[in-house]
Amino acid sequence: MGSRCDALDEGVVLDRRMFVRAGTATAAALAAGGSLTACAPRTGTAAGSKGASTTVANGEEGVWVTAACWHNCGGRCLNKVLVKDGKPIRQKTDDTHDDSPDFPQQRGCLRGRSQMRQVLSEDRLRYPMKRKGWSPDNPQGHLRGRDEWERISWDEALDYVAQGIARAKERYGNRSILHIGGWNSGITEMSRTLGLYGGYTEYWNTNSFGSWTKTPFLTGFAQLGKWDQTINDRYDLRTCDTIVMMSMNPAWSAMGSQTWGYWQAKKAGARFICIDPFYNETYSLLGAEWVPVRPGTDTALLLGVAYAMLEKDPVDQLIDWDFLKKCTVGFDAGMMPEGVDPQENFKDYVLGTYDGQPKDQQWASKICGASVEQIDMLAQALTKQKKVAFLCGMASARVHNVDNLPQLIMTVGAMGGHMGKSGHMTGSTMHCTSGNGGPALIVAGSNGLPDIENPVDDSINANEVWDAVLDGEYTFTGPGSMSSAEQFGTGVRRDIDIHVIYHSGGATLQTSDGMKRGIEAHRKVDLVVSHAQFLTTNARYSDIVLPVITEWEKFGGFSGGTLVHSSNREMMIAYSQVIEPMYEAKGEQWIATEVAGRLGIDEKAVYPFDEKQQYFNALASMRVCDADGKTYVPAVTITQEDIDELGVEGSPQEGRMTYRELREKGVYQVERSADDNYGYIAFKDFVDDPDAHPLDTPSGKLEIHCQALADMVNGMGFSKIRPIPTYIPVAQGYEKAAAEGSQYPLQVINPHYLRRAHSVFDNVDWLREAWANPVFLNRDDAESVGVADGDAVLVSSPYGAVVRNATLTAALMPGVVALPHGAWVDVDEETGIDRAGADNYLTGQVPNGQGVSGFNSMICRIDKYEGDSLAADVSQPPRMAYGEGE
Ligand SMILES: Nc1nc2c(c(=O)[nH]1)N[C@H]1C(S)=C(S)[C@@H](COP(=O)(O)OP(=O)(O)OC[C@H]3O[C@@H](n4cnc5c(=O)[nH]c(N)nc54)[C@H](O)[C@@H]3O)O[C@H]1N2
Ligand SMILES: Nc1nc2c(c(=O)[nH]1)N[C@H]1C(S)=C(S)[C@@H](COP(=O)(O)OP(=O)(O)OC[C@H]3O[C@@H](n4cnc5c(=O)[nH]c(N)nc54)[C@H](O)[C@@H]3O)O[C@H]1N2
Ligand code: SF4
Ligand SMILES: [Mo]
């Protein structure tokens, strides 16, 4: 595929609004067999109201309030809502200052700007509900997801919940309560109540980061205690000659100033290369050269690249041997860690010295699908002679059997010496930190609440959780929630007998592997409870649904505080209450306290102080980096008057911005310039002097041979790896698809989709209208089974089947199907087929590696669907319909 932006003239600049507009047009552009780059003259900076109260164009007078955009969406943007007589009437985005690459506005995307339609949507849950066929003594679990709902009072609902928990504890012990708090830490308001009540079984996963969850930390490939800080900051990106992007799509998944940063590098002249089965919007925007690679085969590709670098090095001097010697262990027989058999080195594995199989270009090409020429091109591109950024998203690590992939990325980056110097960087980068490494310049404060321990140590990995409910056993690998250090210990089989599933966060039934097994598991237990704002998948398969308020209905908060991810490093959003709580929806601290009261727990033990005090504590402890680039000082000036107005306890303090200004503006953004002290070069101290600044590994260096990683993964017992990065065929991946007589000859990936943030926003009418929800197929694959553009197509895997209308494209390599992530499952009970295209309806429970999910390499087949094409999503009725006056 050609590079679209090569045609950009000097002086023709991409307007940032076009990112959004480009987005809305993509389905059509992909349908036309290409991708799309929006090139248009810049139309000038946004001007706009700065006051708290203003008149808008249509003559309506209202107050602009900074609104939370609290989703796990890859961005953090400034969104404001015009509120008139307590009602939101329109939205706008950042106009607090003029826009420039140095000091970019934090502009919202199409989702954030449609948020009114979400918060106020027709299907917002209005009151507590009970499934009609459920009663404590006769749960009729088989009716979950098929039953009708009835309205109940909060008292009834809370009584049912508390009694259900108490009964499970009495009869089966606390271990029988599976509390699922979502993907991140798993800690929610209900963790406090359940912790004080004797505990619960936890759920853990690596859904987001895949094998980046642990591999970087054991191999030394982390900085500032994080995997996403091994790349330099956005200014330094502009100094690169070449930027190689692997499995990245910031134009969809890191909206706003992050993608703007890559564009500055393009303007500065960088050459872009992408490694991906999908020539996506980002690559097209940046005019990247495309190396198509089959899902889950990046290790094969990179081993081929390593081989090619070794082969060409004697003539072309591609490899930085000094860097390898100084900063790594395990590369060749002369660089082994003490006590390790020299034959166990990486170079001899690549050359095939001992196993007789050189991992050469031909070998790699056969597996990964990239051509020998493309592999050679990559080897040359990664040369030490150039300033290279080798950047990766996590999608390629959300694949089974790739526990070594981050280590191999590190190895190939190290071969070119691409670390620790300006213009050189290697690492993972995505979400709101995409393309902009470095410590947060503004750091969220703490709400000051004491932690509450979970006395139960059971914790079940996402790849086993539904099987565990159904089969009564699982592999215990350590206690604690997902972020716990002990989670990755030696695996031991344990019995488990789950009777209650309690969803208090996340969309886990929807977003974890093996949804079909998950539905069965939900149908087995005595009680399922969900906190929800809409009738989400979790809620749909529950017995009791408790309606909760959104962030718009809370007093306020900060983007780096209670939210899943903090902002990009340069800013913090301070949002305020937009509307009063809707209908009978309640806050979750209230629910946790009410349930606690019913269980005989002292309510003060759950929440010793209220939400306003929590807000104040976070406000007062927010810190900002001083102009010296080193010292952190209080961010906010707070007066006694502010404290009195808030009605909290605390002392006045001096900071850099007044509380009033922060609330008015809604954002604290650190202004940057090329010569400020906020620049960041990852690994600089280490690379300058590895002895004085060793890494946190046994050798103090980057471990290309990493015994600790192999011991950890092998100890967990799900699957096996070696201490050096090797190619391991993926459990449900390409080799299976390509096998003789395979019923599933294709592979399906789940790009994070612009229309949604995971499952969130899927019910928003504006977004449904603007942005279709097809399955993307390679044109030749589709035509070979008689599927034309727009036809309904059945996508089946060994685990389940979904139907969607097809969009044919040449932007997807042959053999690969792209099913956008996050559509709310809608099972046809007669056929068992999902009509919504839910990605995890196709995945299964396959325990693996460090607990990694296999989202992006699932095998599948496509068939023409013998029914009609599906009606557009926007014409579907809402999941929860309310009658007049309800
Ligand atoms: N097949 C496949 N699966 C994937 C992925 C993939 O690529 N492919 N990606 C994975 C990744 S990277 C991630 S991070 C996970 C994300 O997995 P999840 O975190 O489970 O996904 P979300 O859809 O963001 O779920 C957030 C849920 O919280 C609800 N919610 C919003 N506000 C509140 C609140 O205040 N209280 C409560 N109780 N609920 C609230 C929303 O309505 C929504 O249902 O998905 C993973 N799953
Ligand atoms: N709009 C939107 N934005 C989001 C999210 C969302 O749900 N919606 N989710 C947010 C979250 S929590 C996360 S973790 C990030 C995720 O962001 P990423 O980790 O970057 O994931 P994706 O956007 O799914 O995929 C990026 C690219 O990886 C490619 N890819 C998939 N499998 C492979 C593979 O095996 N090898 C290679 N080389 N490429 C592959 C895909 O084709 C796609 O082009 O996005 C964040 N941003
Ligand atoms: S990128 Fe995320 S935070 Fe920004 S407007 Fe979109 S949904 Fe909201
Ligand atoms: Mo994620």
PDB file of C-alpha atoms and ligand atoms in Angstrom, residues 69 73 75-77 79 108-109 111-112 255 761, ligand 3:
ATOM      1  CA  CYS A  69     -14.862  11.739  30.204  1.00  0.00           C
ATOM      2  CA  CYS A  73     -10.409   5.156  25.841  1.00  0.00           C
ATOM      3  CA  GLY A  75      -7.344   9.762  25.787  1.00  0.00           C
ATOM      4  CA  ARG A  76      -8.100  12.367  28.405  1.00  0.00           C
ATOM      5  CA  CYS A  77      -9.628  15.446  26.916  1.00  0.00           C
ATOM      6  CA  ASN A  79     -14.964  18.414  27.438  1.00  0.00           C
ATOM      7  CA  GLY A 108     -12.186  15.678  22.627  1.00  0.00           C
ATOM      8  CA  CYS A 109     -13.003  12.979  20.114  1.00  0.00           C
ATOM      9  CA  ARG A 111     -17.154   9.808  21.546  1.00  0.00           C
ATOM     10  CA  GLY A 112     -16.511  12.401  24.205  1.00  0.00           C
ATOM     11  CA  MET A 255      -7.035  10.353  20.270  1.00  0.00           C
ATOM     12  CA  PHE A 761     -20.586   4.018  24.027  1.00  0.00           C
TER      13      PHE A 761
HETATM   14  S1  SF4 B   3     -10.451  10.386  23.687  1.00  0.00           S
HETATM   15 FE1  SF4 B   3     -11.502   9.593  25.514  1.00  0.00          FE
HETATM   16  S2  SF4 B   3     -11.397  11.291  27.034  1.00  0.00           S
HETATM   17 FE2  SF4 B   3     -11.003  12.149  24.992  1.00  0.00          FE
HETATM   18  S3  SF4 B   3     -13.046  12.833  24.332  1.00  0.00           S
HETATM   19 FE3  SF4 B   3     -12.662  10.790  23.457  1.00  0.00          FE
HETATM   20  S4  SF4 B   3     -13.662   9.409  24.900  1.00  0.00           S
HETATM   21 FE4  SF4 B   3     -13.377  11.360  25.964  1.00  0.00          FE
END
